[in-house]
Short mmCIF file of C-alpha atoms in Angstrom, two decimals:
data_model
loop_
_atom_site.label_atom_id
_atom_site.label_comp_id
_atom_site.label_asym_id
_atom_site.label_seq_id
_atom_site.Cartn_x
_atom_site.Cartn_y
_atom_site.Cartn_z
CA UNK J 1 -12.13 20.24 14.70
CA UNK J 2 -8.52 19.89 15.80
CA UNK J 3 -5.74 17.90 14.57
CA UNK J 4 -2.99 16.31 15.81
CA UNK J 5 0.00 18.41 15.01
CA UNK J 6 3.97 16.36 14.41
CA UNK J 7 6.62 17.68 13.00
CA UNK J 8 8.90 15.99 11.13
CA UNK J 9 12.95 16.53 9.91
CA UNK J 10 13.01 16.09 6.46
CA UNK J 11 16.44 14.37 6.09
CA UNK J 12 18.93 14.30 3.06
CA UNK J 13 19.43 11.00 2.74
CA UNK J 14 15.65 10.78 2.17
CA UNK J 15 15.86 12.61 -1.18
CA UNK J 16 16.70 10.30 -4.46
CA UNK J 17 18.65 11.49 -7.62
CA UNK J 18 16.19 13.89 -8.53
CA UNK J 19 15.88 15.95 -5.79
CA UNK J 20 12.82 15.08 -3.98
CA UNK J 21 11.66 13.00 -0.90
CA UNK J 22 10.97 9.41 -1.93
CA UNK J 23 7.46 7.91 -1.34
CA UNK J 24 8.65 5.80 1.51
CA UNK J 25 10.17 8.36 3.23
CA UNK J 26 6.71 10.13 2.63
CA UNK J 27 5.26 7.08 4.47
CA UNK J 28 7.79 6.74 7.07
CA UNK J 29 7.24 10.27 8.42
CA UNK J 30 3.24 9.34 8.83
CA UNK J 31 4.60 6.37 10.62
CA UNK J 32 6.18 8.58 13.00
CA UNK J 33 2.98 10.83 13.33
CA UNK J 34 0.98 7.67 14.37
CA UNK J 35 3.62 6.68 16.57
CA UNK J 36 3.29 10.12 18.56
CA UNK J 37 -0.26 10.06 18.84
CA UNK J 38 -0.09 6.16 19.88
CA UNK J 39 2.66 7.44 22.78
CA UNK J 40 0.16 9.96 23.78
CA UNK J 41 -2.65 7.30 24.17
CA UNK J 42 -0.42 4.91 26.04
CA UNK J 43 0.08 7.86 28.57
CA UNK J 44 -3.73 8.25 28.89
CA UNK J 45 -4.70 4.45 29.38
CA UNK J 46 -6.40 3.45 32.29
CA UNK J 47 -4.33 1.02 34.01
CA UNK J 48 -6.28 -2.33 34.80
CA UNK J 49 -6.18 -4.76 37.84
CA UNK J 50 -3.11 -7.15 37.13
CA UNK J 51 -0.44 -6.47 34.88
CA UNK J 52 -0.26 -3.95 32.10
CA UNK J 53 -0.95 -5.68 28.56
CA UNK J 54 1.81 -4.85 26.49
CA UNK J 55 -0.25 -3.06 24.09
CA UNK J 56 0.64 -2.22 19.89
CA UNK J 57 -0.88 -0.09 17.48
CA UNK J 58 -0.59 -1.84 14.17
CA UNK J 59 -1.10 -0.56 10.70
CA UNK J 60 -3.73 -2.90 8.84
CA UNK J 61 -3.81 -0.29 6.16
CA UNK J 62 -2.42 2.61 4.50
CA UNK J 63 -3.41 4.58 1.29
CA UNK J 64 -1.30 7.26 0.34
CA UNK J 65 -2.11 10.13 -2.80
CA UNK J 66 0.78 12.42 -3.74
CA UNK J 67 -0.18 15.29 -4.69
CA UNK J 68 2.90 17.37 -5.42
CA UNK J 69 6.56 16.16 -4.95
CA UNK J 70 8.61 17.19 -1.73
CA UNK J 71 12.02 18.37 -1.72
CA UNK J 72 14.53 19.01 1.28
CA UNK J 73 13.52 22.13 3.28
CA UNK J 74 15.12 23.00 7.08
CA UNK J 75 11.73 23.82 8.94
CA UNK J 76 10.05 20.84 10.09
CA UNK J 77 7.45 19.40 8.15
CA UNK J 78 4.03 18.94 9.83
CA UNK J 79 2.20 16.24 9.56
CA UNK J 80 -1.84 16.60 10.86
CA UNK J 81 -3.67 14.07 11.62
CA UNK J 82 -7.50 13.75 11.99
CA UNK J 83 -9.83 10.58 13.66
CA UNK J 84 -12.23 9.58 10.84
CA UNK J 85 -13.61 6.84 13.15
CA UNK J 86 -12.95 5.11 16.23
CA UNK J 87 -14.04 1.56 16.47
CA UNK J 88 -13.61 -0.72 19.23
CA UNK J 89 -10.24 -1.49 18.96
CA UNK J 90 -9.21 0.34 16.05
CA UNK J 91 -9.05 3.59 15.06
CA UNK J 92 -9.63 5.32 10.90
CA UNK J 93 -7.18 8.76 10.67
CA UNK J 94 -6.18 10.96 7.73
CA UNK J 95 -3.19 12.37 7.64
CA UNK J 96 -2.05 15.44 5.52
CA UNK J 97 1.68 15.76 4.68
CA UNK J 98 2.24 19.55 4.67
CA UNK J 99 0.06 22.63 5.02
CA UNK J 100 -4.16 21.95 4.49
CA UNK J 101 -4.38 24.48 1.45
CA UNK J 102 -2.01 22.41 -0.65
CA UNK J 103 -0.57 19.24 1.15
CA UNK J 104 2.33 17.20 -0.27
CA UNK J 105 0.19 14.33 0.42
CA UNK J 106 -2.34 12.65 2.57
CA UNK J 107 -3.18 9.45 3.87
CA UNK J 108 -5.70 7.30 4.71
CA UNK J 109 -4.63 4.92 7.54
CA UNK J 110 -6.42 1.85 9.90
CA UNK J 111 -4.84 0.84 12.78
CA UNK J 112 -5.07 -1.41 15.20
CA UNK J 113 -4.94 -1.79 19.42
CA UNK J 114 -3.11 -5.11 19.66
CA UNK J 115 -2.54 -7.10 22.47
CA UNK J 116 0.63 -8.74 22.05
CA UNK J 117 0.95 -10.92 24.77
CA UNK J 118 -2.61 -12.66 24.37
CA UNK J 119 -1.99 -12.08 20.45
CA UNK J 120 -5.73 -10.44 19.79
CA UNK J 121 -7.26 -6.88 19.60
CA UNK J 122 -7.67 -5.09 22.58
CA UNK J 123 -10.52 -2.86 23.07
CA UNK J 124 -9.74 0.99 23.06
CA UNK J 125 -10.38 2.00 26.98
CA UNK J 126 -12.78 5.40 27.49
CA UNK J 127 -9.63 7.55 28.23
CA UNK J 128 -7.74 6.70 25.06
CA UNK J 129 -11.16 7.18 23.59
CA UNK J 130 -11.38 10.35 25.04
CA UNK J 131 -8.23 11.32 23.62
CA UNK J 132 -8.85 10.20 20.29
CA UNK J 133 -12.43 12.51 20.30
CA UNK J 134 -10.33 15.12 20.64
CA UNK J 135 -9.23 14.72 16.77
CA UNK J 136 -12.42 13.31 15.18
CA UNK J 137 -13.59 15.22 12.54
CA UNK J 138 -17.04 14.51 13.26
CA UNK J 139 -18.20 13.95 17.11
CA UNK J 140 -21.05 11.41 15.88
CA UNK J 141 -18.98 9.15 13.64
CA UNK J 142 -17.34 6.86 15.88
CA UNK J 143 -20.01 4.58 15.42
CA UNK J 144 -21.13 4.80 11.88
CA UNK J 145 -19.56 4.03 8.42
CA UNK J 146 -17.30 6.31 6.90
CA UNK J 147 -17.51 7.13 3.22
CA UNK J 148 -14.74 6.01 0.93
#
């Protein structure tokens, strides 16, 4: 079961007065995760006849648990994230916020293929697919229902 590894720069402007990373910085630095593994995806689609859709990944939804509060540190933190599910033109990852054995936090995040120019979903293509298989935490769950 691999994950998909990012590393992140903890910056000091994301502390508040008490020391420790704020909860939307928290979120912003899974942003950035997503957005790496959504770069690597747009490098594996299969271009089609015609133009290229102009293609985004949004986030329908996002739950976040702290577990334990984050404070500056120079190494970059690591952010993994895992495929729950792939459906057809959306994709179910957790995320963990720090090492596995005890994470600063993890996430739970949908998101979405999005064709922007026709303003609907677009279908995850078998090479982005491919990709994404790469990170599921379960080969046979891309079709059935996760529990939550």
């Amino acid at each position: 079961m691999n994950a998909f590894l990012h590393g992140v720069t903890v910056r000091w402007s994301d502390m508040n007065a008490h020391a420790i990373v704020g909860d939307a910085a928290i979120a912003s630095y899974i942003e950035e995760a997503r957005g790496a593994l959504v770069m690597k995806l747009a490098h594996h689609a299969i271009p089609r006849s015609g133009s290229t859709p102009r293609l985004a990944y949004l986030t329908l939804r996002q739950h976040i648990d702290y577990h334990r509060p984050l404070h500056w540190q120079a190494e970059p933190l690591i952010i993994s994230l895992r495929v729950l599910r792939i459906r057809p033109s959306a994709v179910e990852l957790h995320a963990l916020v720090g090492c596995a054995d005890t994470p600063f936090a993890e996430a739970h995040v949908l998101s979405a293929c999005w064709n922007t120019t026709r303003r609907r979903p677009h279908l995850i293509d078998s090479a982005q697919r491919a990709v994404l298989t790469d990170y599921l935490t379960h080969p046979n769950s891309s079709g059935g229902k996760t529990a939550d």
